[in-house]
Amino acid sequence: MRLTPSRPPAGASYYLILVCATFLMASSFIAGKVLLALGVPAFLLVGARFVVAAGAAAATLYATTDGFRAALFPRRLEAVDWLTVAAIGALQTSMAMGLLFWAMETIAPPTAAILLFTNPLWVALVGHALLGERLSGLRLAGLALGIAGVALALGGSFTLSGEALKGEALGLFAGMSWAGATLLNKRARLPMETWALTTWQMGIGALALLAVAFARGERWPADFPLSGWGWFAFLAIPGSTASFGLWFLALTKGGATRSSGYLFLAPLFTVALSALMLGSHIAPAQLLGGALIGAGVFMINRIPKEG
């Protein structure tokens, strides 16, 4: 399935896909933090997560495609295309998710969320510089307003010392890695079904993450509770397979810059989920941030076409 550039979203289904994808992305921050608190090391956790997620994506492809083998190994893919698939896996699964969970060993999920979801700004700026996507003043203002809203929604929880600073730097690099995967995915326009691409990028990324975990000597906790396995199952399938698959589907319908603008919803959902599940207080500044996020998304999508 090729990514279609420079076309408007495909109606209500496009927006529903984006809302579902960003909500599931947000829920993965909560599940991930719980599992890290239970003693699962970051790279082993993310590697195991995406092994299961890749298997679930492959099962989804099998259930929704008549020619499973042909979809998973498209004949039209050349060597350079397979290298691109590997690069997407390295950027979006290995680097973005590996760095994110490493960061969450020392920073809170809301802080990690704001750093990861700075990636729409990098997508817009690099897309303008390298891919010929027009970055109008209105769209740039919308992106800036959205980032300001995210900062307010998350309470400005940044610090400038010790392990927290390290975690914040890792989170920022995670956002840049995701932006690189989004732009590469758009530019390549791979002739591959969405679930096939999801399977490959997760599987390749998982192998790299497990190699890092092995090199670091990471081990799964010996006394792991049953509730922890429930959190892990949620993280691996709805929080990974479904969210990544829906995200790639959104890219096919709306394009990189437009779709990435809606990623501002994920930190907002993270705040809401933290309040509901962890008892976090939502301050007036966070509510104002949510309003700014909505305004920023509206401004981004006032442009009818990308580029």
Short mmCIF file of C-alpha atoms in Angstrom, two decimals:
data_model
loop_
_atom_site.label_atom_id
_atom_site.label_comp_id
_atom_site.label_asym_id
_atom_site.label_seq_id
_atom_site.Cartn_x
_atom_site.Cartn_y
_atom_site.Cartn_z
CA MET A 1 0.00 0.00 0.00
CA ARG A 2 1.61 3.24 -1.12
CA LEU A 3 1.60 6.39 0.92
CA THR A 4 -0.33 9.02 -1.00
CA PRO A 5 1.18 12.49 -0.80
CA SER A 6 -0.52 15.86 -1.00
CA ARG A 7 -4.16 14.91 -0.57
CA PRO A 8 -6.77 15.81 2.04
CA PRO A 9 -7.90 13.36 4.73
CA ALA A 10 -10.45 10.72 3.74
CA GLY A 11 -13.39 11.98 5.78
CA ALA A 12 -14.52 10.92 9.24
CA SER A 13 -12.64 7.60 9.12
CA TYR A 14 -9.33 9.46 8.98
CA TYR A 15 -10.07 11.38 12.16
CA LEU A 16 -11.35 8.29 13.94
CA ILE A 17 -8.12 6.45 13.05
CA LEU A 18 -6.02 9.33 14.42
CA VAL A 19 -7.97 9.57 17.68
CA CYS A 20 -7.72 5.82 18.26
CA ALA A 21 -4.01 5.75 17.40
CA THR A 22 -3.11 8.66 19.68
CA PHE A 23 -5.24 7.35 22.55
CA LEU A 24 -3.52 3.96 22.40
CA MET A 25 -0.11 5.66 22.17
CA ALA A 26 -0.95 7.60 25.33
CA SER A 27 -2.04 4.47 27.16
CA SER A 28 1.33 2.86 26.44
CA PHE A 29 3.05 5.51 28.60
CA ILE A 30 0.99 4.41 31.60
CA ALA A 31 1.53 0.70 30.98
CA GLY A 32 5.23 1.22 30.34
CA LYS A 33 5.79 3.17 33.54
CA VAL A 34 3.99 0.51 35.59
CA LEU A 35 6.18 -2.24 34.09
CA LEU A 36 9.38 -0.25 34.64
CA ALA A 37 8.31 0.25 38.27
CA LEU A 38 7.90 -3.53 38.55
CA GLY A 39 11.58 -3.91 37.72
CA VAL A 40 11.56 -4.79 34.01
CA PRO A 41 14.67 -3.24 32.35
CA ALA A 42 13.91 -0.75 29.60
CA PHE A 43 15.48 -2.36 26.50
CA LEU A 44 14.36 -5.89 27.42
CA LEU A 45 10.84 -4.60 28.02
CA VAL A 46 10.63 -2.78 24.69
CA GLY A 47 12.26 -5.64 22.78
CA ALA A 48 9.86 -8.23 24.24
CA ARG A 49 6.97 -5.83 23.66
CA PHE A 50 7.67 -5.60 19.95
CA VAL A 51 8.35 -9.31 19.48
CA VAL A 52 4.76 -9.93 20.62
CA ALA A 53 3.47 -6.89 18.73
CA ALA A 54 5.11 -8.01 15.47
CA GLY A 55 3.51 -11.44 15.84
CA ALA A 56 0.11 -9.83 16.40
CA ALA A 57 0.61 -7.61 13.35
CA ALA A 58 1.51 -10.65 11.24
CA ALA A 59 -1.63 -12.43 12.47
CA THR A 60 -3.72 -9.39 11.55
CA LEU A 61 -2.16 -9.37 8.07
CA TYR A 62 -2.94 -13.07 7.67
CA ALA A 63 -6.55 -12.56 8.73
CA THR A 64 -7.17 -9.58 6.45
CA THR A 65 -5.24 -10.59 3.31
CA ASP A 66 -5.90 -13.39 0.83
CA GLY A 67 -2.27 -13.76 -0.21
CA PHE A 68 -0.40 -13.57 3.09
CA ARG A 69 3.01 -14.57 1.71
CA ALA A 70 2.75 -12.19 -1.24
CA ALA A 71 1.75 -9.35 1.09
CA LEU A 72 4.56 -10.02 3.55
CA PHE A 73 7.18 -10.45 0.79
CA PRO A 74 6.05 -8.13 -2.03
CA ARG A 75 7.74 -8.95 -5.32
CA ARG A 76 7.93 -5.28 -6.23
CA LEU A 77 10.25 -4.51 -3.33
CA GLU A 78 13.87 -4.07 -4.38
CA ALA A 79 16.95 -4.24 -2.18
CA VAL A 80 16.82 -0.50 -1.49
CA ASP A 81 13.20 -0.86 -0.37
CA TRP A 82 14.14 -3.55 2.15
CA LEU A 83 16.90 -1.30 3.45
CA THR A 84 14.30 1.43 3.86
CA VAL A 85 12.03 -0.92 5.82
CA ALA A 86 14.98 -1.79 8.08
CA ALA A 87 15.77 1.90 8.56
CA ILE A 88 12.16 2.64 9.54
CA GLY A 89 12.31 -0.20 12.07
CA ALA A 90 15.57 1.12 13.46
CA LEU A 91 14.27 4.68 13.78
CA GLN A 92 10.68 4.11 14.95
CA THR A 93 11.00 0.95 17.03
CA SER A 94 14.62 0.59 18.13
CA MET A 95 15.62 4.22 18.63
CA ALA A 96 12.37 6.07 19.31
CA MET A 97 10.85 3.47 21.63
CA GLY A 98 14.12 2.25 23.12
CA LEU A 99 15.25 5.76 23.99
CA LEU A 100 11.78 6.66 25.25
CA PHE A 101 11.60 3.79 27.75
CA TRP A 102 15.20 4.37 28.81
CA ALA A 103 14.18 7.97 29.49
CA MET A 104 11.17 6.85 31.53
CA GLU A 105 13.48 5.10 33.98
CA THR A 106 14.24 8.60 35.32
CA ILE A 107 11.41 10.88 34.15
CA ALA A 108 7.63 10.77 34.45
CA PRO A 109 5.34 9.68 31.59
CA PRO A 110 3.99 13.23 30.99
CA THR A 111 7.50 14.62 30.57
CA ALA A 112 8.40 11.74 28.26
CA ALA A 113 5.25 12.39 26.24
CA ILE A 114 5.96 16.06 25.63
CA LEU A 115 9.48 15.24 24.47
CA LEU A 116 8.45 12.38 22.18
CA PHE A 117 5.65 14.37 20.62
CA THR A 118 7.79 17.31 19.64
CA ASN A 119 8.28 15.23 16.48
CA PRO A 120 5.53 17.00 14.45
CA LEU A 121 7.67 20.14 14.49
CA TRP A 122 10.69 18.24 13.14
CA VAL A 123 8.47 16.55 10.53
CA ALA A 124 7.13 19.90 9.33
CA LEU A 125 10.50 21.64 9.25
CA VAL A 126 12.44 18.82 7.59
CA GLY A 127 9.53 18.09 5.25
CA HIS A 128 9.67 21.71 4.12
CA ALA A 129 13.46 21.71 3.70
CA LEU A 130 13.94 18.30 2.03
CA LEU A 131 10.61 17.04 0.69
CA GLY A 132 9.19 20.21 -0.83
CA GLU A 133 6.23 20.40 1.57
CA ARG A 134 5.04 23.99 1.87
CA LEU A 135 5.30 25.26 5.46
CA SER A 136 2.98 28.24 5.50
CA GLY A 137 2.98 30.84 8.22
CA LEU A 138 -0.38 29.59 9.49
CA ARG A 139 0.80 25.99 9.72
CA LEU A 140 4.04 26.98 11.46
CA ALA A 141 2.06 29.10 13.91
CA GLY A 142 -0.25 26.15 14.54
CA LEU A 143 2.68 23.85 15.26
CA ALA A 144 4.22 26.39 17.64
CA LEU A 145 0.89 26.91 19.37
CA GLY A 146 0.41 23.16 19.70
CA ILE A 147 3.82 22.69 21.29
CA ALA A 148 3.11 25.55 23.71
CA GLY A 149 -0.19 23.88 24.56
CA VAL A 150 1.50 20.55 25.22
CA ALA A 151 3.96 22.28 27.55
CA LEU A 152 1.08 23.83 29.48
CA ALA A 153 -0.94 20.60 29.51
CA LEU A 154 1.96 18.73 31.03
CA GLY A 155 2.70 21.38 33.62
CA GLY A 156 6.20 22.36 32.48
CA SER A 157 7.80 19.56 34.49
CA PHE A 158 11.32 19.94 33.08
CA THR A 159 14.39 19.99 35.30
CA LEU A 160 17.98 20.83 34.53
CA SER A 161 20.04 18.51 36.71
CA GLY A 162 21.24 14.95 37.20
CA GLU A 163 19.50 11.86 35.90
CA ALA A 164 16.38 13.81 34.95
CA LEU A 165 18.36 15.91 32.47
CA LYS A 166 19.73 12.71 30.93
CA GLY A 167 16.21 11.32 30.64
CA GLU A 168 14.92 14.50 29.04
CA ALA A 169 17.72 14.45 26.46
CA LEU A 170 16.92 10.81 25.64
CA GLY A 171 13.24 11.68 25.27
CA LEU A 172 14.04 14.52 22.88
CA PHE A 173 16.20 12.23 20.73
CA ALA A 174 13.33 9.74 20.73
CA GLY A 175 11.06 12.40 19.23
CA MET A 176 13.62 13.21 16.54
CA SER A 177 13.97 9.52 15.69
CA TRP A 178 10.22 9.15 15.25
CA ALA A 179 10.19 12.20 12.98
CA GLY A 180 12.91 10.60 10.87
CA ALA A 181 10.85 7.41 10.52
CA THR A 182 7.75 9.39 9.54
CA LEU A 183 9.58 11.35 6.86
CA LEU A 184 11.36 8.28 5.52
CA ASN A 185 8.07 6.40 5.35
CA LYS A 186 6.45 9.23 3.41
CA ARG A 187 9.33 9.74 1.01
CA ALA A 188 9.81 6.04 0.24
CA ARG A 189 6.16 5.33 -0.64
CA LEU A 190 6.80 1.64 -0.18
CA PRO A 191 4.57 -0.72 -2.22
CA MET A 192 3.65 -2.67 0.91
CA GLU A 193 0.47 -3.26 2.88
CA THR A 194 0.17 -1.28 6.11
CA TRP A 195 0.14 -4.38 8.35
CA ALA A 196 3.10 -5.90 6.48
CA LEU A 197 5.17 -2.76 7.03
CA THR A 198 4.08 -2.73 10.69
CA THR A 199 5.15 -6.37 11.08
CA TRP A 200 8.57 -5.81 9.53
CA GLN A 201 9.46 -2.56 11.27
CA MET A 202 8.42 -3.92 14.68
CA GLY A 203 10.21 -7.24 14.15
CA ILE A 204 13.45 -5.67 12.95
CA GLY A 205 13.38 -3.11 15.75
CA ALA A 206 12.66 -5.80 18.36
CA LEU A 207 15.71 -7.84 17.34
CA ALA A 208 17.95 -4.78 17.64
CA LEU A 209 16.50 -3.92 21.06
CA LEU A 210 16.95 -7.46 22.37
CA ALA A 211 20.57 -7.40 21.20
CA VAL A 212 21.11 -4.20 23.22
CA ALA A 213 19.35 -5.76 26.24
CA PHE A 214 21.59 -8.84 26.00
CA ALA A 215 24.72 -6.67 25.75
CA ARG A 216 23.63 -4.74 28.85
CA GLY A 217 22.96 -7.96 30.79
CA GLU A 218 19.28 -7.19 31.34
CA ARG A 219 17.07 -9.89 32.87
CA TRP A 220 13.33 -10.23 33.42
CA PRO A 221 12.36 -10.00 37.13
CA ALA A 222 12.18 -13.43 38.80
CA ASP A 223 9.03 -12.72 40.85
CA PHE A 224 6.84 -11.04 38.26
CA PRO A 225 3.16 -10.64 39.31
CA LEU A 226 0.20 -11.80 37.23
CA SER A 227 -1.05 -8.22 37.00
CA GLY A 228 2.28 -7.32 35.40
CA TRP A 229 1.64 -9.81 32.59
CA GLY A 230 -1.71 -8.13 32.02
CA TRP A 231 -0.01 -4.76 31.68
CA PHE A 232 2.55 -6.29 29.34
CA ALA A 233 -0.14 -7.85 27.12
CA PHE A 234 -1.89 -4.49 26.87
CA LEU A 235 1.38 -2.71 26.06
CA ALA A 236 2.35 -5.25 23.40
CA ILE A 237 -0.92 -5.55 21.47
CA PRO A 238 -3.29 -2.54 21.83
CA GLY A 239 -0.46 -0.19 22.84
CA SER A 240 1.89 -1.34 20.07
CA THR A 241 0.36 -3.38 17.25
CA ALA A 242 -2.88 -1.42 17.10
CA SER A 243 -1.40 2.03 17.68
CA PHE A 244 1.46 1.61 15.18
CA GLY A 245 -0.76 -0.01 12.58
CA LEU A 246 -3.33 2.76 12.86
CA TRP A 247 -0.59 5.37 12.71
CA PHE A 248 0.80 3.98 9.44
CA LEU A 249 -2.75 3.85 8.09
CA ALA A 250 -3.22 7.51 9.02
CA LEU A 251 -0.07 8.37 7.07
CA THR A 252 -1.50 6.71 3.96
CA LYS A 253 -4.69 8.76 4.22
CA GLY A 254 -3.50 12.19 5.33
CA GLY A 255 0.24 12.55 4.75
CA ALA A 256 3.13 13.08 7.13
CA THR A 257 2.86 16.73 8.15
CA ARG A 258 -0.92 16.76 8.55
CA SER A 259 -1.08 13.48 10.47
CA SER A 260 1.88 14.34 12.69
CA GLY A 261 0.05 17.47 13.79
CA TYR A 262 -2.56 15.27 15.46
CA LEU A 263 0.11 13.59 17.56
CA PHE A 264 -0.38 16.56 19.89
CA LEU A 265 -3.47 14.70 21.10
CA ALA A 266 -1.39 11.87 22.59
CA PRO A 267 0.17 13.96 25.40
CA LEU A 268 -3.28 15.36 26.16
CA PHE A 269 -4.63 11.82 26.46
CA THR A 270 -1.61 10.98 28.65
CA VAL A 271 -2.59 13.72 31.10
CA ALA A 272 -6.19 12.49 31.17
CA LEU A 273 -5.20 8.85 31.66
CA SER A 274 -2.75 9.81 34.40
CA ALA A 275 -5.55 11.61 36.20
CA LEU A 276 -8.02 8.74 35.83
CA MET A 277 -5.67 5.83 36.51
CA LEU A 278 -2.96 7.28 38.73
CA GLY A 279 -4.94 9.98 40.53
CA SER A 280 -2.96 12.87 39.07
CA HIS A 281 -4.45 16.35 39.48
CA ILE A 282 -5.31 18.30 36.33
CA ALA A 283 -4.39 21.94 36.88
CA PRO A 284 -6.06 24.92 35.14
CA ALA A 285 -2.87 25.42 33.12
CA GLN A 286 -3.25 21.90 31.76
CA LEU A 287 -6.83 22.61 30.69
CA LEU A 288 -5.62 25.77 28.94
CA GLY A 289 -2.93 23.69 27.28
CA GLY A 290 -5.58 21.36 25.93
CA ALA A 291 -7.42 24.31 24.39
CA LEU A 292 -4.20 25.51 22.75
CA ILE A 293 -3.56 22.03 21.38
CA GLY A 294 -7.00 22.00 19.78
CA ALA A 295 -6.43 25.45 18.28
CA GLY A 296 -3.03 24.41 16.95
CA VAL A 297 -4.44 21.28 15.31
CA PHE A 298 -7.20 23.37 13.71
CA MET A 299 -4.63 25.82 12.28
CA ILE A 300 -2.46 23.02 10.91
CA ASN A 301 -5.43 21.52 9.10
CA ARG A 302 -6.67 24.78 7.59
CA ILE A 303 -4.21 24.02 4.75
CA PRO A 304 -6.11 21.81 2.26
CA LYS A 305 -3.04 20.17 0.75
CA GLU A 306 0.51 19.30 1.80
CA GLY A 307 3.30 20.77 -0.27
#
